[in-house]
Structure formats: C-alpha cells, structure tokens
GROMACS .gro file of C-alpha atoms in nm:
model
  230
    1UNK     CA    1  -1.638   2.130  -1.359
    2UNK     CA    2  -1.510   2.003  -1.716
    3UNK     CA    3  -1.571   1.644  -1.720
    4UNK     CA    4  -1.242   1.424  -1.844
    5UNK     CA    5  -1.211   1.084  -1.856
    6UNK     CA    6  -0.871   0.884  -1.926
    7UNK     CA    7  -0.766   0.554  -2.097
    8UNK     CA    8  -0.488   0.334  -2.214
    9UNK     CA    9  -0.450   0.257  -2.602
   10UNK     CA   10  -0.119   0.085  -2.640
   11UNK     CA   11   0.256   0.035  -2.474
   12UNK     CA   12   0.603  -0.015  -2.600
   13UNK     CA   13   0.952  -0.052  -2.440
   14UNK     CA   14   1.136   0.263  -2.536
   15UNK     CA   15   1.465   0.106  -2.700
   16UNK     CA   16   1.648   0.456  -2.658
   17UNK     CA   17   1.632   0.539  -2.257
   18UNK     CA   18   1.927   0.482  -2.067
   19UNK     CA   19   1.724   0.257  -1.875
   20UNK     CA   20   1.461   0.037  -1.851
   21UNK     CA   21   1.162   0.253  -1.965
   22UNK     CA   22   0.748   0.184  -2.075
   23UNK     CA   23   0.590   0.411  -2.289
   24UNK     CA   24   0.227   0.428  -2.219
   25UNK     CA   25   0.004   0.575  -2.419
   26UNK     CA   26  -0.255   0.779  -2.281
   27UNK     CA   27  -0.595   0.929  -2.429
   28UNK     CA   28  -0.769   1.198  -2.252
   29UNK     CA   29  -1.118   1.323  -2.298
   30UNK     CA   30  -1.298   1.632  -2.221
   31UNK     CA   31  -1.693   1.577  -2.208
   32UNK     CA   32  -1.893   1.820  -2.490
   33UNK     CA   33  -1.601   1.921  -2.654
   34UNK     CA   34  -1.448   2.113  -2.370
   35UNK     CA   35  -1.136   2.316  -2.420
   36UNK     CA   36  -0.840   2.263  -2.179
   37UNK     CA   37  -0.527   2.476  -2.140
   38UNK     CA   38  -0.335   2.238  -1.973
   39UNK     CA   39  -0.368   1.912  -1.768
   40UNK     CA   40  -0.102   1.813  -1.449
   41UNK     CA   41  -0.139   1.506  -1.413
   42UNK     CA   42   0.015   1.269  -1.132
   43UNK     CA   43  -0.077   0.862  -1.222
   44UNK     CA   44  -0.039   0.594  -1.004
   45UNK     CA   45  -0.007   0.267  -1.167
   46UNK     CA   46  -0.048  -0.054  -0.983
   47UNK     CA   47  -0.060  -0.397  -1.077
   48UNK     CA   48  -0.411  -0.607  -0.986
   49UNK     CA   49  -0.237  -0.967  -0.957
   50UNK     CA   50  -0.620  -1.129  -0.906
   51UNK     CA   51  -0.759  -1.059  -1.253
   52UNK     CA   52  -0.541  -1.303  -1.428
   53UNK     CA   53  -0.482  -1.634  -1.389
   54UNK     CA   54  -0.152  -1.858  -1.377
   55UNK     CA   55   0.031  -2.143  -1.478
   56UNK     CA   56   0.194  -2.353  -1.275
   57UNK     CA   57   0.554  -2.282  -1.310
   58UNK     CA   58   0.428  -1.885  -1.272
   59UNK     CA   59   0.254  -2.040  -0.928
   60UNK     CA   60   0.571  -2.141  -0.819
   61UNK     CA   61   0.762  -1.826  -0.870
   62UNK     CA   62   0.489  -1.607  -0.714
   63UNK     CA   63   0.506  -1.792  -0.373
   64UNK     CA   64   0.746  -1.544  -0.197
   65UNK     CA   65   0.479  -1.244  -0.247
   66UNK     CA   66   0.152  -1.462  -0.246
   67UNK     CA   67   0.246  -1.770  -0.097
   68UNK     CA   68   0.085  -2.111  -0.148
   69UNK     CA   69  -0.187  -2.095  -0.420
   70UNK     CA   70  -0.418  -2.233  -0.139
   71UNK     CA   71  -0.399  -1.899  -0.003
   72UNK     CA   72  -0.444  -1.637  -0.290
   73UNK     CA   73  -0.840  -1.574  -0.187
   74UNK     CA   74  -0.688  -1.395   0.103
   75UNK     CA   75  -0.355  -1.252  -0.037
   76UNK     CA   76  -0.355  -1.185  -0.427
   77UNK     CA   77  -0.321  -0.787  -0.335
   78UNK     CA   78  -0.238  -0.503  -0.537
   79UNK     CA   79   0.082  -0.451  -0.644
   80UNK     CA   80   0.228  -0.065  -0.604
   81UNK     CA   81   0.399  -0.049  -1.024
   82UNK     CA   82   0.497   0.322  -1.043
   83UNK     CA   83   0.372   0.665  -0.975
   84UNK     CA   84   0.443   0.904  -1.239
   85UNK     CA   85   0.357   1.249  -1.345
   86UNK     CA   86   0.293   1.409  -1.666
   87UNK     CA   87   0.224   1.735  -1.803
   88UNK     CA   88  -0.031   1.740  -2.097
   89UNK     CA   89  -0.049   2.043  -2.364
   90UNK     CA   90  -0.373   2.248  -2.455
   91UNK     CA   91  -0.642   2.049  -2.635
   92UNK     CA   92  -0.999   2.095  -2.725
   93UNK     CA   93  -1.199   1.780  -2.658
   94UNK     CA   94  -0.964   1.534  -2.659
   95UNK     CA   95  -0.619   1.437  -2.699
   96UNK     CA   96  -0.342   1.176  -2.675
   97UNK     CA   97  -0.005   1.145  -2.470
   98UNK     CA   98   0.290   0.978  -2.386
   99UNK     CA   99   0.306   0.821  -2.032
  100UNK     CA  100   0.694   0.768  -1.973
  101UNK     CA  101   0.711   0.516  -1.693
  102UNK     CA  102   1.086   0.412  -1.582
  103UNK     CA  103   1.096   0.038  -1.435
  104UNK     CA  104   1.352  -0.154  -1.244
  105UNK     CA  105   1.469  -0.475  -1.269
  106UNK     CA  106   1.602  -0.474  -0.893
  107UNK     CA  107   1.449  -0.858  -0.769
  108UNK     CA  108   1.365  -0.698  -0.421
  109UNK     CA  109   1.075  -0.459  -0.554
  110UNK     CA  110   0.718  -0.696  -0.539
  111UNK     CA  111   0.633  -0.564  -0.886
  112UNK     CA  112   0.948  -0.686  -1.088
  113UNK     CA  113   0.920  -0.977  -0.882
  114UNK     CA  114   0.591  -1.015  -1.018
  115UNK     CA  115   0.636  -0.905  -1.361
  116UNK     CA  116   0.969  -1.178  -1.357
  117UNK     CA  117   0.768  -1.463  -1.248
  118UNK     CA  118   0.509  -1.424  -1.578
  119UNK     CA  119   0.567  -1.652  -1.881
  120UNK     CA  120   0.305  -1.509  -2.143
  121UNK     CA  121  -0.010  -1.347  -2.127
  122UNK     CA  122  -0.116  -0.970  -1.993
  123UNK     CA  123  -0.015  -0.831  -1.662
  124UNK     CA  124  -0.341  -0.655  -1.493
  125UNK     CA  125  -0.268  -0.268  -1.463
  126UNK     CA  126  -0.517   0.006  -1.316
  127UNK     CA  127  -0.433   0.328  -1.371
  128UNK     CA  128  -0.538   0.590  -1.093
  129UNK     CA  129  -0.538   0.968  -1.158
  130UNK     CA  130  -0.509   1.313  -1.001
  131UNK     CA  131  -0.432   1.657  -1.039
  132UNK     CA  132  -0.463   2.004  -1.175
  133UNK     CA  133  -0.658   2.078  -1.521
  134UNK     CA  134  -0.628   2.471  -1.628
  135UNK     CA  135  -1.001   2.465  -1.837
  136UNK     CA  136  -1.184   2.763  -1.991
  137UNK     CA  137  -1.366   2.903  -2.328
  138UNK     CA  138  -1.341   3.247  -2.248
  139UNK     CA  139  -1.136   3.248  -1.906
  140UNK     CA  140  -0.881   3.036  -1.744
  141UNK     CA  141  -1.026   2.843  -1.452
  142UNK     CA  142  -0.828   2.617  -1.224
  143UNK     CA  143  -0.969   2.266  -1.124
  144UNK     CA  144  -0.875   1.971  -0.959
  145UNK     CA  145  -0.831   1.649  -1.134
  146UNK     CA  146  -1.137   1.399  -0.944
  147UNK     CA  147  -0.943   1.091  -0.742
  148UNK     CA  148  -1.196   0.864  -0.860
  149UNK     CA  149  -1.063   0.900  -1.260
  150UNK     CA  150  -0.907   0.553  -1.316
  151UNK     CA  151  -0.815   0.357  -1.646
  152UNK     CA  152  -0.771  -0.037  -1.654
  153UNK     CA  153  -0.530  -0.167  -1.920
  154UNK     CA  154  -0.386  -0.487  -1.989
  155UNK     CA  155  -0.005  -0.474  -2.077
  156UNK     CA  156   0.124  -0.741  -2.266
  157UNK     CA  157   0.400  -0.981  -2.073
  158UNK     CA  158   0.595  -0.981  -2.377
  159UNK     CA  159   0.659  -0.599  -2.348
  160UNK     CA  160   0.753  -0.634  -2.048
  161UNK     CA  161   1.064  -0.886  -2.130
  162UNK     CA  162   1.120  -0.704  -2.407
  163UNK     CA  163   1.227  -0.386  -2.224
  164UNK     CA  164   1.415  -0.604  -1.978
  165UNK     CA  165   1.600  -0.798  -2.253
  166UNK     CA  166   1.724  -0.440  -2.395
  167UNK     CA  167   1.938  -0.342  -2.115
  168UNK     CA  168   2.006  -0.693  -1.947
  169UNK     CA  169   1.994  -0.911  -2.242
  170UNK     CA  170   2.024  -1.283  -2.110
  171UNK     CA  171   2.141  -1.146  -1.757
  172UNK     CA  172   1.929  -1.139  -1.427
  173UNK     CA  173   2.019  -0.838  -1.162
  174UNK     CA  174   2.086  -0.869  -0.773
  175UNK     CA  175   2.137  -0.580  -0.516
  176UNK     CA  176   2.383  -0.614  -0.263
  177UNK     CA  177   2.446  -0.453   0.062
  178UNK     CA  178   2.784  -0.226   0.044
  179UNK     CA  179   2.967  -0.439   0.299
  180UNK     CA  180   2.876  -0.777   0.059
  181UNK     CA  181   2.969  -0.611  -0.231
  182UNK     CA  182   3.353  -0.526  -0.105
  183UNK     CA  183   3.397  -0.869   0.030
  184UNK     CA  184   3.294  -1.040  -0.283
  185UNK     CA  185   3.542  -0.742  -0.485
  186UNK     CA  186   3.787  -0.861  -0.228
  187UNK     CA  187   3.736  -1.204  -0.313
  188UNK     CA  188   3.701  -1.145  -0.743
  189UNK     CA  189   4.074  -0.968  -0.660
  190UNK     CA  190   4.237  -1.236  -0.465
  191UNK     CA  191   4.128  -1.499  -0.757
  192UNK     CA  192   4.220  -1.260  -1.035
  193UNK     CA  193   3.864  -1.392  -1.155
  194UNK     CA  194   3.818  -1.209  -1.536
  195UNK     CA  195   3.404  -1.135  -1.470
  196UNK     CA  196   3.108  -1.133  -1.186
  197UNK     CA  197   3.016  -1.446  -1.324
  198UNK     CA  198   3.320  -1.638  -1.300
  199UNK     CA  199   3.347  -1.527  -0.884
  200UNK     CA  200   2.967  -1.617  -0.836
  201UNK     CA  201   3.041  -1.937  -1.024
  202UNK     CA  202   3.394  -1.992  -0.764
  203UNK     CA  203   3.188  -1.904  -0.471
  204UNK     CA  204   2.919  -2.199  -0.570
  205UNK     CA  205   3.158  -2.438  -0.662
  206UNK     CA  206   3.368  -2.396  -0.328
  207UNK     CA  207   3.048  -2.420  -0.147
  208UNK     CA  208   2.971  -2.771  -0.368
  209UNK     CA  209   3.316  -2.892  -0.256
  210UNK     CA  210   3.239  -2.767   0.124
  211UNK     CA  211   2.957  -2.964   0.158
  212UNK     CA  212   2.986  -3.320   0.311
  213UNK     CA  213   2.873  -3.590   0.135
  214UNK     CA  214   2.563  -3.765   0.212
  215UNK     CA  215   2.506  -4.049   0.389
  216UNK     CA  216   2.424  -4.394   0.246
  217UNK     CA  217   2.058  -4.442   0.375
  218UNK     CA  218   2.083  -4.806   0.357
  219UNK     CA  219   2.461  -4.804   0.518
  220UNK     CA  220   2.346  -4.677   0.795
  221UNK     CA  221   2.028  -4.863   0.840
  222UNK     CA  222   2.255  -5.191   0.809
  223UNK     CA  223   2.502  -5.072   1.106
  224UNK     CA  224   2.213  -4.957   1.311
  225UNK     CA  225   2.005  -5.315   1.274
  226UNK     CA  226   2.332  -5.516   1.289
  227UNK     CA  227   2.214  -5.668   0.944
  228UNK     CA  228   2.481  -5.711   0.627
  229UNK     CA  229   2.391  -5.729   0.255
  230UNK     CA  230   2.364  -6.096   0.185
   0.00000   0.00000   0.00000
C-alpha cells in the first residue's frame, strides 16, 4: 500500500464565500516518491479544547460546555468542528490543497460556542482522515485511505474573528424557533420598530420597567425589629 501522510501549513478566512468559510491548507505526501492518480478524501476536523490554556474572562464564557474550571480534568472533551470532503488531483510524491471548510456562527453549535468564547491565542485542531487513493506506476490500483492518518494544527483565534467579522461585522447571531420568530415579527409590526435591534432593545426595556423595584434591605429590617433610624 502507498504510504501518505497529511499536514496543515497555513489558514485564511476566504473574504469571497457567501458565507462564513476557512481555507485550510493541506499538504499531502506519498512515501518514495509514489505516484497517485487521485486522492478522495473525507476529513474530520475537531477541536481538542485541553491543549490550550485560558484566561479568565475565556473561563467564564466556556462554563456552559465545560462548566466550572474545577471540573475541566473530567470534561475538557473534544469538540466535533466540521467534517468535510475533498477531492485531490494526480501528483507524484507530494502535493498541496485547498481544504474549504464552511463554519457557522449559530451560538447553539459547542464549537462556535467555543471558538466565540476565545480572546487571542490558537484554537487546538486535529485533523482525522479517510478515504479512497487511486495509486499506480504502471496500473491503476484502488486503496483505502488508513483511519489512523491524522494532522494536528494550531489555527490562529484571530482567523477565526476575522472570518466572523466579514459577514457579521460588529453583530452577534441567535436562532429562533419559528413560533418565536412570528411573535417577535408580530410584535416589531405592532411598534412600527425601524430594525431587529430596536424590538430586542423595546422588549428589554419593557421588561426593565416590568420589574418591581427592590426592596430597601435596611427598611425592612427596621419594620421587622420595630427599630427607627435615630
């Protein structure tokens, strides 16, 4: 069986997908030289959240996957990132590709989660691979891709909010159910409110106004005791 190996040299946001999109790029090898028709590849990218560490404002915003930093010996688990597949050209030896991943920025997927809580540094990726490679000097032979080819790479944070800040520059992103998302239409209408922003921004302040005001802790410790300010 031809021997390949696989590893990550660089990533950049793609600036001209219609959405959020990484553009990994990948170098495969073929031990002694050998020539390979073509490669199908499937890659599964995940994110290894325990070969970093964290400050602690990114503590903080990793406790709804993790929890308490007290407790990340037992729950600082991979992260499932994407799963991609790619079709690589003939080469002879070796050879170098583009690894299109598209991202989200929906807040209920554990990666952007993840990825959103980061400040600076390099989010932990591992790259697993499998597949088909079509190999042969004088013939075409058909072999499978070995599960245990993986590729560790360290992707920078700022990459990562660069590609967000293309398509939602300055914004955040929420997913709604469908029945939320009429009512709150039905309520934007009512208000002839100009933007999403401006009915989010109603909503909270009627819900300030709603709420009743606190109690005077020392008020009421005075009419429980039956003491009065001197």
């Amino acid at each position: 069986m031809t021997e390949l190996s696989f590893a990550c040299t660089g990533v950049r946001a793609d600036r001209y997908a219609a959405g959020p999109t990484l553009v990994f790029r990948l170098r495969v090898t073929a031990a002694d030289g050998a020539r390979v028709h073509a490669l199908a590849l499937r890659c599964q990218i995940r994110v290894e959240p325990a070969r970093r560490g964290y400050a602690s404002a990114e503590a903080d915003g990793l406790a709804d996957l993790f929890g308490e930093r007290s407790r990340w010996g037992s729950t600082l688990k991979p992260v499932q990132f994407a799963q991609v597949s790619l079709m690589v050209p003939g080469f002879t030896g070796e050879t170098e590709a583009d690894l299109v991943v598209p991202c989200t920025y929906d807040m209920d997927v554990a990666a952007t989660r993840y990825l959103d809580a980061l400040t600076e540094g390099e989010v932990p990726l591992l790259m697993l691979f499998s597949g088909t490679a079509f190999t042969g000097d004088g013939g075409f032979q058909v072999e499978p891709v070995p599960w245990d080819r993986e590729a560790p790479y360290r992707m920078p944070v700022a990459t990562w909010r660069e590609m967000v800040e293309q398509h939602f520059p300055g914004c955040g992103w929420i997913r709604l159910p469908r029945d939320a998302m009429e009512a709150l239409l039905a309520y934007r209408s009512r208000r002839a409110l100009p933007s999403w922003e401006a009915t989010v921004r109603s909503l909270l302040d009627d819900g300030a106004a709603a709420d009743p005001p606190r109690a005077d802790p020392l008020r009421a410790l005075t009419g429980t005791t039956g003491r009065t300010d001197p």
